[in-house]
N, CA, C and O atoms as a GROMACS GRO file, in nm:
protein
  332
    1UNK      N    1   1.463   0.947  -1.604
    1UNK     CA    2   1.505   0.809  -1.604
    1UNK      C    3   1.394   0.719  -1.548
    1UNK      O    4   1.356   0.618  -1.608
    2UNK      N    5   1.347   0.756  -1.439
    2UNK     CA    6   1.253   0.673  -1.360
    2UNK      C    7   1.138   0.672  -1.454
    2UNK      O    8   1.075   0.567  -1.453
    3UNK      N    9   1.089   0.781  -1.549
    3UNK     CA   10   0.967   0.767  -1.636
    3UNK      C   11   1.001   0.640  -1.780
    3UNK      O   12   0.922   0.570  -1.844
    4UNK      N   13   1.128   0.651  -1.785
    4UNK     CA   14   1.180   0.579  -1.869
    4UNK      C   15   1.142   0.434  -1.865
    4UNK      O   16   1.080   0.371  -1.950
    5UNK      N   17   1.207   0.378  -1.712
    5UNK     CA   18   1.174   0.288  -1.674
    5UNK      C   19   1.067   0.244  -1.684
    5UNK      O   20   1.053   0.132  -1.732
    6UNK      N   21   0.963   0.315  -1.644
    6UNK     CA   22   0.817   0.322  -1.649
    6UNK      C   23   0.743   0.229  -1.785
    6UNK      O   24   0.691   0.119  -1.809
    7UNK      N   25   0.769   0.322  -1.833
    7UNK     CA   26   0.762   0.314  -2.027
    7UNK      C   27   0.796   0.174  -2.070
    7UNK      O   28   0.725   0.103  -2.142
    8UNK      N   29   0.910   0.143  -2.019
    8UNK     CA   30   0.986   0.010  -2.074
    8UNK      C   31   0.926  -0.135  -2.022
    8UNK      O   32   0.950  -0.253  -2.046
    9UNK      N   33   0.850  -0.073  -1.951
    9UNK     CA   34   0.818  -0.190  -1.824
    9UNK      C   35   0.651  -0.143  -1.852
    9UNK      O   36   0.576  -0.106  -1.762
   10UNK      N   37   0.620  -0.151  -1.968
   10UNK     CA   38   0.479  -0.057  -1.958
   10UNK      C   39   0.396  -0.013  -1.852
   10UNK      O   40   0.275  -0.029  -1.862
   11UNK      N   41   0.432   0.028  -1.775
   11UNK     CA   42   0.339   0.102  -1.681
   11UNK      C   43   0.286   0.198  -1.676
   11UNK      O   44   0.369   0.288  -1.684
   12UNK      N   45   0.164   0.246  -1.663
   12UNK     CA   46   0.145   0.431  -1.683
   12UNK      C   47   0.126   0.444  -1.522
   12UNK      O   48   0.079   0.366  -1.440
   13UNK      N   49   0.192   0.601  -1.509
   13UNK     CA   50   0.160   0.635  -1.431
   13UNK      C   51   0.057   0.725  -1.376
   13UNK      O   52   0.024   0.810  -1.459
   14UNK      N   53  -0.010   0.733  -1.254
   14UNK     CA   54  -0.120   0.762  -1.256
   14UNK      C   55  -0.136   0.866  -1.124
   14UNK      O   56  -0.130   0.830  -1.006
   15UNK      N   57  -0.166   1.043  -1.185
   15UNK     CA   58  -0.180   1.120  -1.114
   15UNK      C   59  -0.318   1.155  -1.061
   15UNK      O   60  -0.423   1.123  -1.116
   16UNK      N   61  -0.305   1.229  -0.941
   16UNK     CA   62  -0.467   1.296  -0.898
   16UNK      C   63  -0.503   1.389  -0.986
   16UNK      O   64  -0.396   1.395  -1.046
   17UNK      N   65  -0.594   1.494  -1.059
   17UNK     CA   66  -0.652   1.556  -1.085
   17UNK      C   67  -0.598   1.701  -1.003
   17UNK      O   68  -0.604   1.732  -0.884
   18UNK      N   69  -0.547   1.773  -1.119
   18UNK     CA   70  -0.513   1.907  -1.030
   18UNK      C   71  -0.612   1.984  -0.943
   18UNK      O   72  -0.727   2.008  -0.981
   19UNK      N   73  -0.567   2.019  -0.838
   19UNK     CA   74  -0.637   2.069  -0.724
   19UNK      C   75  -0.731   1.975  -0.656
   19UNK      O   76  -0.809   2.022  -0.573
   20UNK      N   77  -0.733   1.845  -0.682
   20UNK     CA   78  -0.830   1.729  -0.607
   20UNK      C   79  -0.750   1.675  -0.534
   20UNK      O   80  -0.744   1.558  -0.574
   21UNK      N   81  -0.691   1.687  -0.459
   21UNK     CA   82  -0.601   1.611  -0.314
   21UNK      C   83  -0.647   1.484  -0.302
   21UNK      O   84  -0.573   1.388  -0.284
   22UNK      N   85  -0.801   1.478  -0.314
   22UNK     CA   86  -0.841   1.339  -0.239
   22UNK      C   87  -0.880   1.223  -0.309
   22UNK      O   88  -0.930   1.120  -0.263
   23UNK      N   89  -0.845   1.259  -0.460
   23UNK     CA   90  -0.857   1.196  -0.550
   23UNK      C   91  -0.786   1.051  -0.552
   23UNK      O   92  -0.824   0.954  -0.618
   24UNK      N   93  -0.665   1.055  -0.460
   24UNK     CA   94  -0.628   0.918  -0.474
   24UNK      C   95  -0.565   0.890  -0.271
   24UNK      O   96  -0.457   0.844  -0.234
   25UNK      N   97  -0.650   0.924  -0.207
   25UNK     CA   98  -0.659   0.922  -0.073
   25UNK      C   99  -0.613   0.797  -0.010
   25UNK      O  100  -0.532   0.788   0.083
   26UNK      N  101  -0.711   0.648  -0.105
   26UNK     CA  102  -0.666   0.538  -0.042
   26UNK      C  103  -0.518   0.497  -0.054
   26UNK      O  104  -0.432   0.456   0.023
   27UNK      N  105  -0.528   0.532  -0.200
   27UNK     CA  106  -0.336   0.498  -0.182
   27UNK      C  107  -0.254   0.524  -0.133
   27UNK      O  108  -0.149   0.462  -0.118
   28UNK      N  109  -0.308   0.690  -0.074
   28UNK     CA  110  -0.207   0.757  -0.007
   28UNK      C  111  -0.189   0.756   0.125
   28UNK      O  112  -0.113   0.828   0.189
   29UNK      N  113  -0.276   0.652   0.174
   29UNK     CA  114  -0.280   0.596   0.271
   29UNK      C  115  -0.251   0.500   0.331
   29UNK      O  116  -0.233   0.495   0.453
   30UNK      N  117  -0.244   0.420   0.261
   30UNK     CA  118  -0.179   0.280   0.237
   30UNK      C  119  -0.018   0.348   0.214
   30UNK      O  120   0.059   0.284   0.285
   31UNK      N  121   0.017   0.399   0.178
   31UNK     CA  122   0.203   0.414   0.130
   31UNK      C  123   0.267   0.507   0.250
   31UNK      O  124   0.384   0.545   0.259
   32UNK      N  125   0.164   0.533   0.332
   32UNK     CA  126   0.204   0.654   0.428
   32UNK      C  127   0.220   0.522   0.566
   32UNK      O  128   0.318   0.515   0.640
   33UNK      N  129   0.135   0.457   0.570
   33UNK     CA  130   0.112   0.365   0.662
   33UNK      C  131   0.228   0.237   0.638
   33UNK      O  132   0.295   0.198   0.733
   34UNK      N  133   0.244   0.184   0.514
   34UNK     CA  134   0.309   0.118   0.489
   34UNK      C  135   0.504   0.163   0.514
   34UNK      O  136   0.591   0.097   0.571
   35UNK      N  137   0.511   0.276   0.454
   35UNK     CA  138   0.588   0.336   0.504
   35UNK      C  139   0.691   0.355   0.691
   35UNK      O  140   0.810   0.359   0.720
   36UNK      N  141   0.545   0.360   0.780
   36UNK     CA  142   0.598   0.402   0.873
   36UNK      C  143   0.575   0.300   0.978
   36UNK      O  144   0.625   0.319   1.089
   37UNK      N  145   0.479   0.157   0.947
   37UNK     CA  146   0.464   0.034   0.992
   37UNK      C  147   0.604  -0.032   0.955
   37UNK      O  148   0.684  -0.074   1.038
   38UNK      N  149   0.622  -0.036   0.790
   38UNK     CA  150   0.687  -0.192   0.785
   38UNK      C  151   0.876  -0.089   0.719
   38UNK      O  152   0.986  -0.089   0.775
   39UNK      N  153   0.833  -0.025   0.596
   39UNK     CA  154   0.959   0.033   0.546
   39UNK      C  155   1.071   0.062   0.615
   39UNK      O  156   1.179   0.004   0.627
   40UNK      N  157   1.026   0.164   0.659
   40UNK     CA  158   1.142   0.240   0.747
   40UNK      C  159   1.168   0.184   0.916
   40UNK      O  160   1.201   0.272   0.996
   41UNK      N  161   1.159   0.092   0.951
   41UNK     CA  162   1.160   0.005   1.062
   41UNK      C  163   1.275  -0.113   1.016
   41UNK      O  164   1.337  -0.168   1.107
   42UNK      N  165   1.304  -0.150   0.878
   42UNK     CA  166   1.386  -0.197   0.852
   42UNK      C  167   1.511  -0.200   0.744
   42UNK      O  168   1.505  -0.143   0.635
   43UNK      N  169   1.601  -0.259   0.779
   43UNK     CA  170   1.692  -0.238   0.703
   43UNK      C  171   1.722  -0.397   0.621
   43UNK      O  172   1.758  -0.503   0.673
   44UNK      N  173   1.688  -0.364   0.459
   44UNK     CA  174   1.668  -0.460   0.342
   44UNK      C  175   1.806  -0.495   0.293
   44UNK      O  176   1.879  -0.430   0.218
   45UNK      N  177   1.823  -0.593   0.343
   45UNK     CA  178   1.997  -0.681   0.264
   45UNK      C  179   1.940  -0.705   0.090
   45UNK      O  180   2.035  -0.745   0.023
   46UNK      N  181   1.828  -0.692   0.019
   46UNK     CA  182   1.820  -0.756  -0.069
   46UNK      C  183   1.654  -0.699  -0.136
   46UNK      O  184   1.548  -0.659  -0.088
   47UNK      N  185   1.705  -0.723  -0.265
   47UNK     CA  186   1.526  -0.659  -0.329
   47UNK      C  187   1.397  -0.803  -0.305
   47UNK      O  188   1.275  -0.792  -0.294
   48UNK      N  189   1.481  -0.925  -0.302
   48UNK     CA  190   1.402  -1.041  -0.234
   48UNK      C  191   1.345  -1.047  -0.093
   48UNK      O  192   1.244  -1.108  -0.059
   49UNK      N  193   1.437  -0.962  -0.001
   49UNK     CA  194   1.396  -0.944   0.100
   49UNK      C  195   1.271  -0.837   0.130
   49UNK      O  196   1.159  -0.845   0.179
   50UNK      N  197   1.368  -0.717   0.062
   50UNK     CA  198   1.200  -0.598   0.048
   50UNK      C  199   1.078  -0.635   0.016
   50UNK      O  200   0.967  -0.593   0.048
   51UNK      N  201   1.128  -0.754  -0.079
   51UNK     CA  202   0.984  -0.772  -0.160
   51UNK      C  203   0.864  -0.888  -0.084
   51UNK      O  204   0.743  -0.896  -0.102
   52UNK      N  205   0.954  -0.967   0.006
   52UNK     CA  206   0.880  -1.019   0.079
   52UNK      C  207   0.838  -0.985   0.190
   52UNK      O  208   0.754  -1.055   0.247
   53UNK      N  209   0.883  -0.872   0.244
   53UNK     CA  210   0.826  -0.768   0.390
   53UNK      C  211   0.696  -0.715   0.312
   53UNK      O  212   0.578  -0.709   0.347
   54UNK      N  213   0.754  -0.683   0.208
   54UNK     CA  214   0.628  -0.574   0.130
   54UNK      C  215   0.447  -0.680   0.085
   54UNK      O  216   0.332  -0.642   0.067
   55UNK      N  217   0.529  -0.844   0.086
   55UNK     CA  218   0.382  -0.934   0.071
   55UNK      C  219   0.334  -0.873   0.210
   55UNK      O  220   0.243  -0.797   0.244
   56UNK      N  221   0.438  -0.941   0.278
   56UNK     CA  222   0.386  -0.975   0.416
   56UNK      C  223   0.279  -0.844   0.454
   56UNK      O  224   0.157  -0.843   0.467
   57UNK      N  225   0.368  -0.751   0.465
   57UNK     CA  226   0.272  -0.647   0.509
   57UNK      C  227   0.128  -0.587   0.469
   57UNK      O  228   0.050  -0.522   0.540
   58UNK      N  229   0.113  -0.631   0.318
   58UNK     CA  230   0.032  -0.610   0.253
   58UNK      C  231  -0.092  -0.687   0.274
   58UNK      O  232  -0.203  -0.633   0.264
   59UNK      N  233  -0.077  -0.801   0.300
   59UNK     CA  234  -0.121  -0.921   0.373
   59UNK      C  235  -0.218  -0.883   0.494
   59UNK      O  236  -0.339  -0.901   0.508
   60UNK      N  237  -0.109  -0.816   0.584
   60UNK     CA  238  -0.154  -0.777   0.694
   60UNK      C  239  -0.228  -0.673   0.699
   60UNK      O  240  -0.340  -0.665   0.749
   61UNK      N  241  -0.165  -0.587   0.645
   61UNK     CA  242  -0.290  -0.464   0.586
   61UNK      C  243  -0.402  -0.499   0.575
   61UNK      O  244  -0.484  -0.470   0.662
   62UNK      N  245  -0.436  -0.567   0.471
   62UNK     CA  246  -0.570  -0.568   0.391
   62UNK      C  247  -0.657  -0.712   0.488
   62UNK      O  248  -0.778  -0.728   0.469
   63UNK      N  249  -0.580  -0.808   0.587
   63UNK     CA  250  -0.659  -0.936   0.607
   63UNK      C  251  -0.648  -0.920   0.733
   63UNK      O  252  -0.736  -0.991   0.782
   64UNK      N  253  -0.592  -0.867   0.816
   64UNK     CA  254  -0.516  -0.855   0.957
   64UNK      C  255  -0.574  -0.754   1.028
   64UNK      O  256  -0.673  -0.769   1.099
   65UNK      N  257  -0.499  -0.624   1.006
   65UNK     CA  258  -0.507  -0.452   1.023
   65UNK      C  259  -0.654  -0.434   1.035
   65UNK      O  260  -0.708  -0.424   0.925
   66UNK      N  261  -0.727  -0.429   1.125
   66UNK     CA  262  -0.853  -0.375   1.150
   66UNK      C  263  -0.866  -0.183   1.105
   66UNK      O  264  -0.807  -0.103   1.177
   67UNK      N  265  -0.933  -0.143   1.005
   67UNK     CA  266  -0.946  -0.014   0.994
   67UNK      C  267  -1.053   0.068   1.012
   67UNK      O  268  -1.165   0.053   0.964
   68UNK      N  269  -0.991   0.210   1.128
   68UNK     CA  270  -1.094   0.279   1.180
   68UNK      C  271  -1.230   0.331   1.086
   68UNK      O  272  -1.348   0.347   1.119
   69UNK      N  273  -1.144   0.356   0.927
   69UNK     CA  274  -1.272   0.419   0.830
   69UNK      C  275  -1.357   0.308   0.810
   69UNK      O  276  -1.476   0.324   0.782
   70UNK      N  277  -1.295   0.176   0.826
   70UNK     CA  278  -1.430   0.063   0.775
   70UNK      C  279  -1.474  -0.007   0.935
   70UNK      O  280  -1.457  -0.127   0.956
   71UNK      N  281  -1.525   0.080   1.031
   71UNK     CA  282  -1.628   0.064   1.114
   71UNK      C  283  -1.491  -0.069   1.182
   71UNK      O  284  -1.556  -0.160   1.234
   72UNK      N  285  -1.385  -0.089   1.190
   72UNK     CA  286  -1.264  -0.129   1.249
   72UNK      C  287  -1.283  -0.294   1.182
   72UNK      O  288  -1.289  -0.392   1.255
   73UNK      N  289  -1.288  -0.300   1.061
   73UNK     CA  290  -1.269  -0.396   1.037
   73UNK      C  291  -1.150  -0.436   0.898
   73UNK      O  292  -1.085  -0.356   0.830
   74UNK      N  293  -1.155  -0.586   0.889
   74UNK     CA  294  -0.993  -0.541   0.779
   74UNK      C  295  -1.062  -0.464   0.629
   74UNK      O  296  -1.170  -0.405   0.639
   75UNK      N  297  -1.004  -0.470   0.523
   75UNK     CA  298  -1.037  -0.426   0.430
   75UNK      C  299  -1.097  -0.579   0.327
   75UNK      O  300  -1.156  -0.559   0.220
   76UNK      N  301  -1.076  -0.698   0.370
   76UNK     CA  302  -1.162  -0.782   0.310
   76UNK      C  303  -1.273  -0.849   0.382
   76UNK      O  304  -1.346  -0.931   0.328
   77UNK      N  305  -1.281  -0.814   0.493
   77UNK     CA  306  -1.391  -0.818   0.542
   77UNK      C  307  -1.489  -0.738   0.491
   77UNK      O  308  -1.599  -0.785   0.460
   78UNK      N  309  -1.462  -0.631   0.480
   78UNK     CA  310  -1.546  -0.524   0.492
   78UNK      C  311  -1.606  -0.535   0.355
   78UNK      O  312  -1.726  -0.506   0.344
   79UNK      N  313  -1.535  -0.576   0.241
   79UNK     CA  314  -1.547  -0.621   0.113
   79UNK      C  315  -1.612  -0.746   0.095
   79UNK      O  316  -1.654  -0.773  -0.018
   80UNK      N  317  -1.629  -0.840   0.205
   80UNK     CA  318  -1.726  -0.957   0.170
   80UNK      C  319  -1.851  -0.928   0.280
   80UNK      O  320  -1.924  -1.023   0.308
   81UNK      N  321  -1.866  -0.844   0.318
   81UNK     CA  322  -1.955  -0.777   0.385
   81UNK      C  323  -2.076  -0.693   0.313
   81UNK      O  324  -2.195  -0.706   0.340
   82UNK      N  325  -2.011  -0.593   0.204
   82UNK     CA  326  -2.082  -0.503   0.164
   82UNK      C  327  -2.074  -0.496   0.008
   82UNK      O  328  -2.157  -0.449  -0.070
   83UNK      N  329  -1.915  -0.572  -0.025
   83UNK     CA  330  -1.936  -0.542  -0.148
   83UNK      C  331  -1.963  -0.643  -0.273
   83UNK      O  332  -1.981  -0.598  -0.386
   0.00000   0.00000   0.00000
């Protein structure tokens, strides 16, 4: 069903490479973090509501959240820095 959805809503979905774990690392880092920062800390009356914790946090993530792999800085910093 959920691939269904997928399909209908054209989205592909997008796996790692068998036996490459680290193939999709950042994401899985971001959803692990996101997860245990903003998700599961609250309880969502509404998919408007999820969906605006989920800006917010994202927000914060990437402009806010200083990160240890990028020498502790956010992720757009570090991107108008180097890249």
């Amino acid at each position: 069903a959920f691939t269904r959805l997928l399909r209908q809503c054209t989205v592909t979905q997008s796996f790692s490479a068998s036996g490459l774990p680290h193939d999709n690392a950042v994401a899985e880092t971001f959803f692990a973090n996101f997860k245990k920062e903003e998700a599961y800390r609250h309880d969502y009356s509404s998919e408007q509501n999820f969906r605006k914790s989920a800006d917010t946090y994202i927000h914060f993530y990437n402009e806010v959240r200083p990160h240890m792999t990028l020498a502790y800085k956010t992720p757009v910093h570090f991107e108008e820095l180097y890249g």
